[in-house]
XYZ file of C-alpha atoms in Angstrom:
767
model
C -13.254 9.817 -5.110
C -14.989 11.387 -8.203
C -16.270 8.520 -10.760
C -15.845 10.033 -14.330
C -17.484 8.292 -16.520
C -14.812 7.460 -19.493
C -15.806 7.239 -22.929
C -16.783 3.572 -24.036
C -13.940 3.168 -26.215
C -11.593 4.171 -23.981
C -12.658 1.968 -20.912
C -12.717 -1.095 -23.604
C -9.147 0.038 -24.749
C -7.808 0.100 -21.316
C -9.614 -3.435 -20.585
C -7.682 -4.761 -23.743
C -4.484 -3.884 -22.652
C -5.271 -5.723 -19.375
C -5.798 -8.884 -21.406
C -3.169 -8.362 -23.826
C -2.383 -12.347 -25.404
C 1.205 -11.692 -24.611
C 0.160 -11.543 -20.797
C -0.104 -15.565 -20.452
C -2.460 -16.920 -17.503
C -4.350 -14.951 -15.147
C -2.227 -11.703 -16.191
C -4.395 -10.889 -18.501
C -6.610 -10.433 -16.345
C -4.804 -7.546 -14.261
C -5.466 -3.798 -15.349
C -2.492 -2.020 -13.684
C -4.088 1.281 -14.785
C -7.028 0.693 -12.476
C -6.448 3.292 -9.340
C -4.067 5.610 -10.988
C -6.770 8.219 -11.646
C -7.874 10.908 -8.655
C -7.647 9.426 -5.245
C -6.470 5.915 -6.108
C -2.629 6.604 -6.152
C -1.688 3.574 -7.591
C 0.967 3.293 -10.199
C 1.086 1.293 -13.841
C 4.362 0.299 -13.707
C 6.716 -2.590 -13.535
C 7.408 -5.019 -10.679
C 7.641 -8.234 -9.606
C 5.559 -9.629 -6.848
C 6.805 -7.786 -3.408
C 9.465 -6.445 -5.219
C 11.939 -3.973 -4.637
C 12.019 -1.993 -7.275
C 8.907 -0.809 -8.647
C 9.791 0.965 -11.815
C 7.096 3.286 -12.902
C 6.505 6.902 -15.008
C 6.212 10.171 -13.051
C 4.028 12.545 -14.707
C 4.786 15.421 -12.946
C 7.686 17.433 -10.152
C 5.353 19.210 -8.049
C 7.199 20.588 -5.338
C 5.836 19.367 -1.471
C 5.811 23.203 -0.450
C 4.875 26.478 -1.913
C 5.867 29.294 0.113
C 6.675 27.581 2.568
C 3.755 26.017 3.285
C 1.966 22.482 2.369
C 0.974 22.292 -1.286
C -2.214 20.175 -1.267
C -1.690 19.698 -5.096
C 1.222 16.990 -4.202
C -1.645 14.681 -2.921
C -2.251 13.694 -6.320
C 1.035 12.387 -6.573
C 1.693 10.056 -3.905
C 2.401 7.217 -6.214
C 3.945 9.577 -9.010
C 1.620 9.005 -11.860
C -1.593 10.676 -12.717
C -3.912 9.432 -15.457
C -4.876 12.859 -16.287
C -1.925 14.498 -16.677
C -0.300 14.611 -20.277
C 3.402 14.548 -19.991
C 5.435 11.672 -18.767
C 8.970 13.284 -17.149
C 10.717 10.062 -16.513
C 10.965 6.810 -15.093
C 11.826 6.375 -11.227
C 12.871 2.858 -9.281
C 10.562 3.130 -5.784
C 7.353 3.952 -5.549
C 4.565 3.223 -2.508
C 1.162 1.555 -4.141
C -1.928 3.687 -2.894
C -0.788 5.464 -0.046
C -2.205 8.483 1.414
C 1.265 9.845 1.817
C 4.552 9.592 -0.173
C 8.357 9.510 -0.206
C 10.692 7.364 -2.685
C 10.880 8.404 -6.328
C 14.370 7.730 -6.641
C 16.622 7.789 -9.801
C 14.581 8.862 -12.561
C 15.945 8.014 -15.777
C 14.614 9.803 -19.302
C 15.938 9.297 -22.569
C 15.806 12.469 -24.890
C 16.925 13.473 -28.212
C 17.421 17.036 -29.614
C 19.047 19.809 -27.598
C 19.840 18.914 -24.116
C 17.873 20.038 -21.362
C 18.167 19.435 -17.790
C 14.923 20.345 -15.767
C 11.772 18.550 -16.552
C 10.094 21.572 -17.468
C 6.315 22.347 -16.111
C 3.127 20.915 -17.505
C 1.881 24.256 -19.060
C 5.296 24.621 -20.920
C 6.527 21.066 -21.195
C 9.276 21.973 -23.741
C 10.987 23.991 -21.942
C 12.357 20.683 -20.434
C 13.014 17.378 -20.668
C 9.376 15.969 -20.277
C 7.705 14.646 -23.138
C 3.977 14.344 -24.465
C 2.492 11.011 -24.460
C -1.038 9.430 -25.277
C -2.703 6.544 -23.505
C -3.507 5.111 -26.614
C 0.202 4.056 -26.785
C 0.559 2.829 -23.231
C 0.384 -0.897 -22.289
C 0.439 -1.457 -18.497
C 0.573 -5.634 -17.502
C 2.220 -6.944 -14.523
C 5.806 -6.729 -14.465
C 5.670 -4.354 -18.030
C 4.935 -1.085 -18.672
C 5.557 0.675 -22.524
C 4.724 4.101 -23.769
C 5.531 6.410 -26.620
C 7.452 9.579 -25.635
C 6.077 11.403 -28.617
C 7.976 14.563 -28.632
C 11.493 12.166 -29.309
C 9.768 9.370 -30.950
C 11.320 6.940 -28.439
C 9.685 4.021 -27.186
C 9.955 3.085 -23.833
C 9.755 -0.219 -22.063
C 10.133 -1.204 -18.329
C 10.286 -4.632 -16.608
C 12.217 -5.811 -13.526
C 13.314 -8.513 -11.460
C 13.301 -8.340 -7.886
C 16.036 -5.684 -7.148
C 16.603 -4.977 -10.621
C 15.144 -2.193 -13.151
C 15.355 -3.147 -16.882
C 14.830 -0.370 -19.450
C 14.933 -0.802 -22.909
C 14.618 2.703 -25.440
C 14.028 2.265 -28.448
C 15.922 5.343 -30.328
C 15.158 7.348 -33.871
C 18.021 7.958 -35.781
C 20.192 10.983 -34.229
C 23.373 12.622 -33.501
C 21.959 14.135 -30.303
C 20.764 10.982 -28.062
C 20.361 11.513 -24.269
C 20.151 9.420 -21.183
C 19.153 11.844 -18.061
C 19.780 10.691 -14.855
C 18.371 12.473 -12.515
C 19.613 12.341 -8.903
C 17.126 15.331 -7.716
C 13.819 14.216 -8.689
C 11.211 12.612 -6.045
C 8.041 12.151 -4.373
C 6.722 14.733 -2.343
C 9.979 16.590 -3.070
C 11.244 19.766 -1.724
C 14.848 21.227 -2.126
C 16.180 20.080 1.069
C 14.931 16.557 1.099
C 17.909 15.566 -0.830
C 20.474 15.278 1.927
C 23.593 14.048 -0.573
C 24.125 11.999 -3.517
C 27.066 10.422 -4.593
C 28.123 8.715 -8.162
C 30.774 7.195 -9.641
C 31.229 6.711 -13.470
C 33.378 3.656 -13.473
C 33.449 3.227 -17.182
C 31.808 4.019 -20.221
C 29.122 1.520 -19.350
C 28.696 1.265 -15.548
C 27.650 3.852 -12.532
C 27.383 3.234 -9.165
C 26.485 5.819 -6.204
C 24.125 6.679 -3.622
C 21.037 9.019 -2.605
C 20.436 9.811 1.004
C 17.052 11.993 1.637
C 15.305 13.408 4.655
C 11.498 12.714 3.883
C 9.058 10.663 5.430
C 11.714 8.347 6.203
C 14.058 10.391 8.254
C 17.523 8.869 7.145
C 17.281 6.785 4.410
C 20.195 5.602 1.731
C 19.689 3.659 -1.188
C 22.483 2.780 -3.225
C 22.626 2.052 -7.050
C 24.492 0.262 -10.004
C 23.653 1.471 -13.290
C 24.685 -0.506 -16.809
C 24.215 0.777 -20.192
C 24.406 -1.800 -23.224
C 25.807 0.612 -25.192
C 29.021 2.491 -24.388
C 28.608 6.466 -24.057
C 30.580 8.760 -26.145
C 30.840 11.534 -23.299
C 28.718 12.585 -20.281
C 28.296 15.294 -17.789
C 26.321 16.714 -14.921
C 24.721 20.027 -13.816
C 25.451 20.416 -9.685
C 22.435 22.664 -8.805
C 23.790 22.067 -5.021
C 23.537 25.147 -2.935
C 26.926 27.063 -2.252
C 28.953 25.697 0.202
C 31.242 27.854 2.560
C 33.968 24.976 2.528
C 34.151 22.111 0.133
C 37.992 21.246 0.097
C 39.894 21.860 -2.418
C 37.848 20.243 -5.268
C 37.594 23.393 -7.335
C 41.133 22.254 -8.983
C 38.741 20.049 -11.387
C 36.201 20.719 -13.993
C 33.581 18.546 -12.554
C 31.009 19.367 -15.220
C 32.003 17.211 -17.955
C 33.596 13.810 -18.528
C 34.774 13.580 -14.714
C 34.201 10.273 -12.802
C 33.148 11.517 -9.552
C 30.327 13.946 -8.441
C 28.557 14.445 -5.338
C 26.180 16.972 -3.871
C 22.522 17.403 -2.832
C 20.962 18.266 -6.385
C 22.724 16.598 -9.116
C 21.583 15.443 -12.763
C 23.759 13.702 -15.184
C 23.323 13.240 -18.941
C 25.165 10.496 -21.115
C 25.361 11.298 -24.675
C 24.892 8.914 -27.878
C 24.295 8.863 -31.496
C 21.686 6.243 -32.873
C 20.607 4.435 -36.096
C 16.790 4.459 -36.662
C 15.639 1.878 -34.314
C 18.447 1.144 -32.277
C 17.422 -0.107 -28.927
C 19.563 1.082 -25.555
C 19.140 -1.010 -22.755
C 19.700 0.094 -18.882
C 19.849 -2.455 -16.031
C 19.386 -0.534 -12.752
C 20.098 -2.328 -9.703
C 19.242 -1.240 -5.585
C 20.892 -2.294 -2.622
C 20.160 -0.987 0.751
C 23.876 -1.735 1.827
C 26.745 -0.832 -0.792
C 27.350 -0.443 -4.559
C 29.180 -3.625 -4.420
C 25.905 -5.403 -3.423
C 23.799 -3.585 -6.102
C 26.225 -4.848 -8.192
C 25.899 -8.335 -7.135
C 22.448 -8.071 -6.877
C 22.295 -7.269 -10.479
C 24.522 -9.909 -11.706
C 22.780 -12.500 -9.795
C 19.066 -11.723 -11.125
C 19.375 -10.184 -14.688
C 23.247 -11.457 -15.995
C 22.042 -10.873 -19.695
C 20.327 -8.310 -21.710
C 17.544 -10.536 -22.754
C 14.505 -8.038 -21.901
C 12.034 -10.523 -23.205
C 13.318 -13.158 -21.015
C 13.310 -10.830 -17.941
C 9.820 -9.967 -18.756
C 8.672 -13.464 -19.022
C 10.200 -14.553 -16.055
C 8.411 -11.701 -14.231
C 5.089 -12.535 -15.385
C 5.492 -16.321 -14.889
C 6.264 -15.010 -11.312
C 2.570 -13.256 -11.203
C 1.052 -16.110 -12.615
C 2.254 -18.484 -10.078
C 1.301 -15.760 -7.184
C -2.377 -15.135 -9.006
C -3.128 -18.640 -9.079
C -3.026 -18.938 -5.612
C -6.771 -18.316 -5.985
C -8.693 -19.147 -9.277
C -12.069 -17.920 -9.546
C -15.048 -17.958 -12.029
C -17.162 -14.824 -12.074
C -20.528 -13.843 -13.890
C -18.864 -11.367 -16.087
C -15.421 -10.370 -17.185
C -15.454 -6.934 -15.319
C -15.479 -8.659 -12.018
C -12.850 -11.201 -13.093
C -10.455 -8.058 -13.901
C -11.604 -6.467 -10.490
C -10.688 -9.767 -8.602
C -7.277 -10.627 -10.083
C -6.174 -6.452 -10.204
C -7.087 -6.863 -6.475
C -4.733 -9.946 -6.209
C -2.131 -8.030 -8.164
C -2.402 -4.882 -5.651
C -2.377 -7.330 -2.311
C 0.838 -8.814 -3.631
C 2.636 -5.501 -4.177
C 3.379 -4.713 -0.815
C 5.028 -5.063 1.585
C 8.280 -5.178 -0.658
C 11.636 -7.557 -0.273
C 14.432 -5.320 1.627
C 17.754 -7.155 1.498
C 20.510 -8.060 -0.739
C 20.774 -11.461 -2.226
C 23.311 -12.017 0.102
C 20.754 -11.223 3.056
C 21.785 -7.925 3.889
C 20.250 -4.856 4.805
C 20.413 -1.859 6.637
C 18.563 -1.809 9.771
C 16.542 0.875 12.026
C 19.728 1.281 13.959
C 21.320 2.070 10.743
C 23.970 -0.461 10.872
C 23.927 -3.334 8.418
C 22.425 -7.047 9.330
C 21.888 -10.056 7.313
C 18.343 -11.900 7.622
C 19.425 -15.304 8.976
C 16.723 -17.863 7.810
C 14.320 -15.518 6.679
C 13.372 -12.942 4.037
C 13.425 -9.327 5.474
C 10.716 -6.594 4.066
C 9.903 -2.998 4.483
C 6.998 -0.968 3.733
C 4.507 -1.651 6.189
C 1.542 0.099 6.360
C 0.279 -1.239 9.568
C -2.556 0.891 10.301
C -4.310 -0.098 6.972
C -2.866 -3.476 6.441
C -3.741 -5.173 9.381
C -7.582 -5.382 8.820
C -7.598 -7.700 6.043
C -4.066 -7.852 4.065
C -2.290 -9.603 6.876
C -5.224 -12.054 7.620
C -5.465 -12.690 3.822
C -1.493 -13.368 4.090
C -1.986 -16.084 6.669
C -4.412 -17.691 4.297
C -2.579 -17.593 1.059
C 0.748 -16.289 1.905
C 1.275 -17.605 5.117
C 5.344 -18.279 4.833
C 5.632 -14.751 3.599
C 3.574 -13.617 6.459
C 5.606 -15.632 9.050
C 8.735 -13.966 7.317
C 7.415 -10.470 7.816
C 6.752 -11.103 11.455
C 10.586 -12.188 11.809
C 11.099 -8.886 10.173
C 9.209 -7.108 12.674
C 10.774 -8.931 15.542
C 14.389 -8.089 14.007
C 12.920 -4.191 14.060
C 12.217 -4.408 18.061
C 15.594 -5.565 18.432
C 17.245 -3.154 16.634
C 14.638 -0.255 17.999
C 16.534 2.014 20.552
C 12.778 2.684 22.115
C 12.226 -1.299 22.124
C 8.852 -1.073 20.292
C 7.474 -2.817 17.446
C 7.424 -1.314 14.167
C 4.364 1.354 13.947
C 4.978 2.524 9.784
C 8.988 1.635 8.731
C 10.358 1.945 5.533
C 13.768 1.566 4.279
C 15.702 1.300 7.669
C 13.319 4.174 9.262
C 10.284 4.216 11.438
C 7.865 6.720 10.237
C 5.816 6.384 12.985
C 2.982 7.288 10.610
C -0.863 6.912 12.057
C -1.829 5.868 15.223
C -1.765 2.958 17.566
C 0.522 -0.534 17.729
C -1.042 -2.652 14.882
C 2.169 -4.693 14.407
C 0.100 -6.328 17.333
C -2.545 -7.386 15.748
C -0.683 -8.659 13.027
C 1.330 -10.955 15.027
C -1.690 -12.003 17.315
C -3.971 -13.064 14.175
C -0.802 -15.500 12.779
C -0.072 -16.844 16.454
C -4.278 -17.790 17.145
C -4.372 -19.303 13.400
C -1.078 -21.317 14.143
C 1.279 -19.324 11.370
C 4.214 -19.421 13.944
C 7.630 -19.841 11.892
C 9.213 -17.454 15.065
C 9.612 -17.539 18.542
C 5.725 -16.660 19.806
C 6.933 -15.895 23.451
C 9.509 -13.386 22.454
C 6.881 -11.858 20.087
C 4.517 -11.864 23.172
C 7.026 -10.091 24.804
C 7.601 -7.440 22.269
C 3.865 -6.912 21.985
C 3.668 -6.175 25.746
C 6.581 -3.686 25.800
C 5.134 -2.050 23.047
C 2.042 -1.453 24.418
C 3.488 -0.271 28.040
C 5.615 2.217 26.397
C 4.174 5.404 28.148
C 5.880 8.246 26.175
C 4.064 6.919 23.150
C 1.160 9.032 22.042
C -0.844 9.279 25.022
C -0.460 5.557 26.267
C 0.631 6.686 29.862
C -2.684 8.595 30.299
C -4.523 5.523 28.320
C -2.550 3.296 31.093
C -3.608 5.999 34.151
C -7.168 6.996 32.960
C -8.466 4.438 30.780
C -8.675 6.584 28.125
C -6.437 9.155 25.961
C -7.898 12.306 26.808
C -8.337 15.165 24.177
C -6.804 18.330 25.960
C -3.359 16.217 26.190
C -3.352 14.259 22.289
C -5.502 14.988 19.513
C -7.448 11.768 17.406
C -7.812 10.633 21.404
C -10.968 8.625 20.863
C -9.484 6.935 17.696
C -6.638 6.154 19.940
C -8.288 4.802 22.990
C -10.145 2.291 20.585
C -7.260 1.144 18.703
C -5.355 0.626 21.832
C -8.321 -1.341 23.125
C -8.223 -3.535 20.171
C -4.906 -3.768 19.896
C -4.824 -4.772 23.798
C -7.446 -6.942 23.280
C -5.069 -9.163 20.508
C -2.331 -9.566 23.472
C -4.713 -11.285 25.501
C -6.103 -13.452 23.116
C -2.174 -13.992 22.478
C -1.715 -14.459 25.948
C -4.163 -16.867 26.530
C -2.974 -18.838 23.980
C 0.512 -19.261 25.479
C -0.725 -19.608 28.836
C 0.663 -16.317 30.155
C -2.559 -15.776 32.290
C -0.934 -12.585 34.131
C -0.772 -10.952 30.693
C -4.065 -11.970 29.751
C -5.693 -10.676 32.661
C -3.787 -7.136 32.579
C -4.618 -6.279 28.798
C -8.227 -8.244 28.917
C -8.974 -5.510 31.306
C -7.108 -2.817 29.106
C -9.338 -3.966 26.143
C -12.839 -2.761 27.573
C -11.321 0.969 27.439
C -13.446 1.932 24.702
C -16.582 1.815 27.041
C -14.639 5.188 28.570
C -15.226 7.082 25.654
C -18.631 6.123 24.809
C -21.565 8.947 25.843
C -24.704 7.059 26.367
C -26.464 10.494 26.503
C -26.009 11.045 22.724
C -25.149 7.202 21.444
C -21.742 7.781 19.938
C -18.464 7.827 21.357
C -17.333 11.097 22.306
C -13.778 12.574 23.130
C -13.014 13.133 27.037
C -10.969 15.736 28.694
C -8.454 14.647 31.136
C -10.717 15.999 34.089
C -13.177 13.328 33.047
C -15.738 15.407 31.183
C -16.875 14.992 27.401
C -15.489 17.788 25.211
C -18.435 20.168 24.828
C -18.166 21.584 21.383
C -18.898 18.290 19.300
C -20.503 17.680 15.940
C -21.126 14.019 15.217
C -20.819 14.494 11.537
C -17.465 16.540 11.788
C -13.869 14.893 10.916
C -11.533 17.482 11.725
C -10.981 17.975 15.460
C -13.219 15.944 16.912
C -10.907 13.099 18.196
C -11.058 10.497 15.153
C -8.809 9.760 12.388
C -10.346 9.457 8.683
C -13.568 9.389 10.224
C -16.272 10.844 12.300
C -17.997 9.965 15.105
C -20.875 8.040 12.908
C -18.392 5.540 11.790
C -15.736 5.370 14.420
C -18.047 4.955 17.080
C -18.748 1.577 15.305
C -14.932 0.608 15.493
C -14.992 -2.332 18.436
C -14.124 -4.961 16.124
C -13.194 -7.288 19.069
C -17.076 -7.486 20.584
C -19.534 -6.266 18.440
C -22.192 -7.985 20.432
C -21.200 -6.019 23.537
C -20.967 -2.681 21.572
C -24.245 -3.512 20.101
C -26.084 -4.173 23.541
C -24.068 -0.957 24.977
C -25.782 1.062 22.281
C -29.307 0.267 23.045
C -29.565 -3.497 21.381
C -30.594 -4.546 17.953
C -33.888 -2.370 18.050
C -31.596 1.005 18.192
C -28.752 -0.431 16.572
C -30.210 -1.762 13.579
C -31.893 1.384 12.615
C -28.661 3.578 13.351
C -26.549 1.248 10.974
C -29.177 1.535 8.222
C -28.897 5.432 8.143
C -24.903 5.132 7.906
C -25.403 4.249 4.692
C -28.967 6.191 3.609
C -28.147 9.436 5.192
C -27.229 12.359 3.300
C -23.450 13.899 4.563
C -23.576 17.592 3.515
C -20.669 18.579 1.242
C -19.115 20.968 4.033
C -18.179 17.830 6.257
C -15.649 16.611 3.432
C -14.753 19.384 1.682
C -11.386 19.991 3.389
C -10.598 16.261 3.112
C -8.276 15.119 0.431
C -9.290 11.700 -0.008
C -12.841 11.977 0.316
C -15.526 13.503 -2.615
C -18.979 12.818 -3.065
C -18.961 9.945 -5.225
C -16.949 8.072 -2.779
C -19.562 8.118 -0.541
C -22.545 5.703 0.183
C -24.360 8.106 2.358
C -22.071 8.627 5.543
C -20.034 5.360 4.879
C -16.560 6.155 3.220
C -15.208 2.812 1.788
C -11.827 4.703 1.060
C -11.102 5.154 4.508
C -9.996 1.556 6.291
C -11.404 2.135 10.221
C -14.954 1.846 7.722
C -14.256 -1.657 6.198
C -15.642 -3.852 9.173
C -18.996 -1.958 9.255
C -20.928 -3.998 6.545
C -20.487 -7.214 8.204
C -21.957 -6.199 11.840
C -25.364 -7.037 11.047
C -24.235 -10.374 11.354
C -24.123 -9.738 14.876
C -27.723 -8.357 14.382
C -31.026 -10.364 14.209
C -31.008 -9.030 10.641
C -27.882 -10.515 9.014
C -29.071 -10.497 5.203
C -28.099 -6.588 5.523
C -24.270 -7.309 5.742
C -24.996 -9.736 2.250
C -27.036 -6.768 0.741
C -24.471 -3.982 1.547
C -21.205 -6.245 0.828
C -22.545 -6.758 -2.752
C -23.622 -2.998 -3.222
C -20.132 -1.989 -2.030
C -18.015 -4.438 -4.357
C -20.335 -2.990 -7.388
C -19.968 0.606 -6.478
C -16.493 1.095 -5.366
C -14.452 -1.091 -7.377
C -14.838 -0.933 -11.296
C -12.151 -1.731 -13.987
C -11.319 1.906 -15.179
C -8.582 4.370 -13.811
C -11.031 5.905 -11.669
C -12.213 2.458 -10.485
C -11.059 2.992 -6.321
C -13.101 4.534 -4.112
C -10.210 5.830 -2.265
C -6.624 4.937 -1.660
C -5.634 1.541 -1.904
C -3.099 1.700 1.013
C -0.571 -0.599 0.050
C -3.247 -3.225 -0.772
C -5.658 -3.495 2.010
C -8.522 -1.651 0.006
C -7.869 -4.728 -2.657
C -7.474 -7.183 0.258
C -11.254 -6.228 1.316
C -12.371 -7.062 -1.961
C -10.855 -10.552 -2.458
C -12.127 -11.677 1.122
C -15.894 -10.071 0.506
C -15.925 -11.405 -2.998
C -15.068 -14.997 -1.475
C -17.794 -14.513 0.744
C -16.181 -14.120 4.345
C -14.278 -11.224 6.026
C -11.673 -11.036 9.385
C -13.617 -8.370 11.370
C -11.445 -9.050 14.212
C -7.753 -10.056 13.201
C -6.645 -12.030 16.196
C -9.856 -14.054 16.168
C -9.838 -17.552 14.386
C -13.406 -16.494 12.879
C -13.966 -15.058 9.466
C -17.953 -13.468 9.402
C -20.015 -14.797 6.270
C -21.017 -12.223 3.382
C -22.626 -12.747 0.362
C -19.404 -14.015 -2.218
C -19.877 -12.503 -5.892
C -17.669 -15.161 -7.628
C -19.206 -17.870 -9.128
C -16.691 -20.163 -7.784
C -13.168 -20.146 -6.507
C -10.834 -22.408 -5.367
C -7.958 -21.719 -2.880
C -4.715 -23.214 -3.520
C -3.275 -23.667 -0.111
C 0.382 -23.870 0.717
C 0.037 -26.606 2.859
C -1.172 -28.758 -0.576
C -5.214 -28.587 0.282
C -7.400 -26.658 -1.457
C -10.733 -24.840 -0.215
C -13.664 -24.304 -2.877
C -16.310 -21.738 -2.295
C -19.198 -22.625 -4.288
C -22.193 -20.596 -5.306
C -25.766 -22.068 -6.439
C -27.773 -19.262 -8.407
C -25.147 -16.772 -8.662
C -26.340 -13.548 -10.216
C -25.987 -9.680 -9.870
C -30.003 -9.768 -8.867
C -28.981 -12.821 -6.351
C -27.442 -11.097 -3.716
C -28.885 -12.997 -0.491
C -27.493 -15.932 1.105
C -30.369 -18.740 1.464
C -28.249 -20.969 2.949
C -24.826 -22.063 3.550
C -23.202 -25.944 3.640
C -20.020 -26.651 4.897
C -18.122 -29.938 3.248
C -22.218 -30.973 2.521
C -23.280 -29.977 6.006
C -25.415 -27.059 6.729
C -23.577 -24.494 8.581
C -25.821 -23.043 11.096
C -23.719 -19.837 12.083
C -22.591 -16.856 10.778
C -18.865 -17.336 10.462
C -16.089 -19.698 9.512
C -13.030 -20.777 11.121
C -9.472 -20.768 9.997
C -8.990 -24.127 10.628
C -12.198 -24.933 8.522
C -10.264 -23.149 5.972
C -6.674 -24.474 6.151
C -8.347 -28.148 6.530
C -9.319 -28.100 3.333
C -12.791 -28.706 1.473
C -15.941 -26.488 0.496
C -18.213 -23.945 1.316
C -21.197 -23.857 -0.671
C -23.647 -20.639 -0.789
C -27.342 -20.878 -2.161
C -27.953 -17.675 -3.573
C -31.515 -15.468 -3.791
C -32.753 -12.453 -5.026
C -35.121 -12.801 -1.457
C -33.494 -12.333 2.066
C -33.943 -15.491 4.227
C -35.208 -13.854 7.570
C -35.477 -17.107 9.558
C -31.955 -17.701 9.804
């Protein structure tokens, strides 16, 4: 992403928002504004840890398509909010955090005064609609709290949440024409046909219920709601922009536009009118459910029975403090502490809870189910999060991670394909990205002993998924040992990632003494060798006739057989066996200079000009930290004779790619993966190969840290001589004894104790 040098005063102001004294404990070090500018795609609104509701401002309403073609500008609005925008169009209840694609943005609410307008207007003509100007100086963004002044209406907007309920508080000026607008058309990555149907009942003058069905990234997604207003409205109405239907029964006998209690259609906006006194507060509680409006009302009564906004805010922030205290750190400067705890915050937003207070949820089979003895989750960006987020959960959130795996197994049971989830959301399989990395998440938990689920059933589900011949070239992969590029695009990435997942299955099978499966998938895990071209020294697309693709550019990303990377980066993706990969590529003598050049070379602009999430300032040479296939690369030096270069590279990435500013992320946070990389690396170790019990050592940036584990034990990371200059590790002690290896094991962490890093300004080239 492009790094913009913000005025010093503005940076300090944003940090002061993050450290507002009303946010007690560690929440004062969280800055939800980080990543809201340009490519970061996070949102600054209110949510509790893993909350089903993410209540946040929307700053524009661009369409996904223009003249029937993809609108590239929409990519900036993956999370709905763009820091550079000058207006806010309203506040909606569902968001993805830092994804490179999007959906959601359900149930937008906007308070206004004056002439009633029922369209959002445009950024260049804001007064043509209900949007309002705002200034960053009036924004306050904290965990589970957002506040902003809507300048055009002199309305103060405040937001907080519980797990399933969004709580709005709007302070109005004196007005005889105050309005609450409920926009059932608005959404993220929106277009006119995305809304399949909406239905609303005005139950009385304070309670509104209904649902919305959309067809987007999730093909068949239904969200139910219950909306309660603290003050009765004196009149209401709607604007129905639905396309004219050839046949719509006999509803035409009613005037449905005003004070009519039952509204249905695909394009609807409602309004509720008020007269307000100066400083009068109108509050809204907005509950969601995947099952029914009845369940939404039950969620509302259970979670926020009263109208005390401050109480709900304080409870939400207390829940954040509890989660953030799973790791307590001391740093050499305040900026590093903000970066660390904001990363913790981002890591605990997704996956999101997906069930009502009674345990019911809509399954992948579009039937209603009840979670029996576990919490059901959704929003799994597995292609990103298997790398570091779920391994992080296995250390500091093991119970949640186990429940997430039980969710995945329920998905498998409900799937007509009999496959584990790839990228599920809201009772839908979205099929986004490649491979079957549920396998990695399950194997990592099994190998590390976090198994509050049927492990043999889980292995059977992994095997069935990996043998699903019709999925993305798997049949060719099983028969040929690789995915041919002339049959399926991104063939090299698929081959490499399938091979890694197969290795994960083998490790799980070995632990469970399923030797036949171990043998089968160990052999499959070696398929990465089939797409390595020793003549050029890179992985390369291979065709179905066994020959390598002729027109090939190792610097190019598009059309070269890779996903989110070029051959320079993705040829290094053999996390299950770096030692063998290095040997295959010529050993230390050839591999280390090659790896060095990745960080030092110049990548011409033409190679990323058409890539949405890469700009010059997001690069370190040809290394692109914002794209997840690169996340293990800095640690590969640990398998060479120059491990100190891992320490040097990691500290460089920590400083360059994570800043406590709105443009402070080098790419999409991708549901917490970017942040999990930061947390692990700041602590001094990283899971290069989830499915292994080993974490490669790096260079911690914290002064010290304490991991408060769920088993009641603590694991302490201590550094001696820590500073920005002392990035190298002279020696490491584990529980007072020399650690003469380049990794630490999961059991060593979970058993409690202390690891001590002795830091130096000079590399230790002897160890």
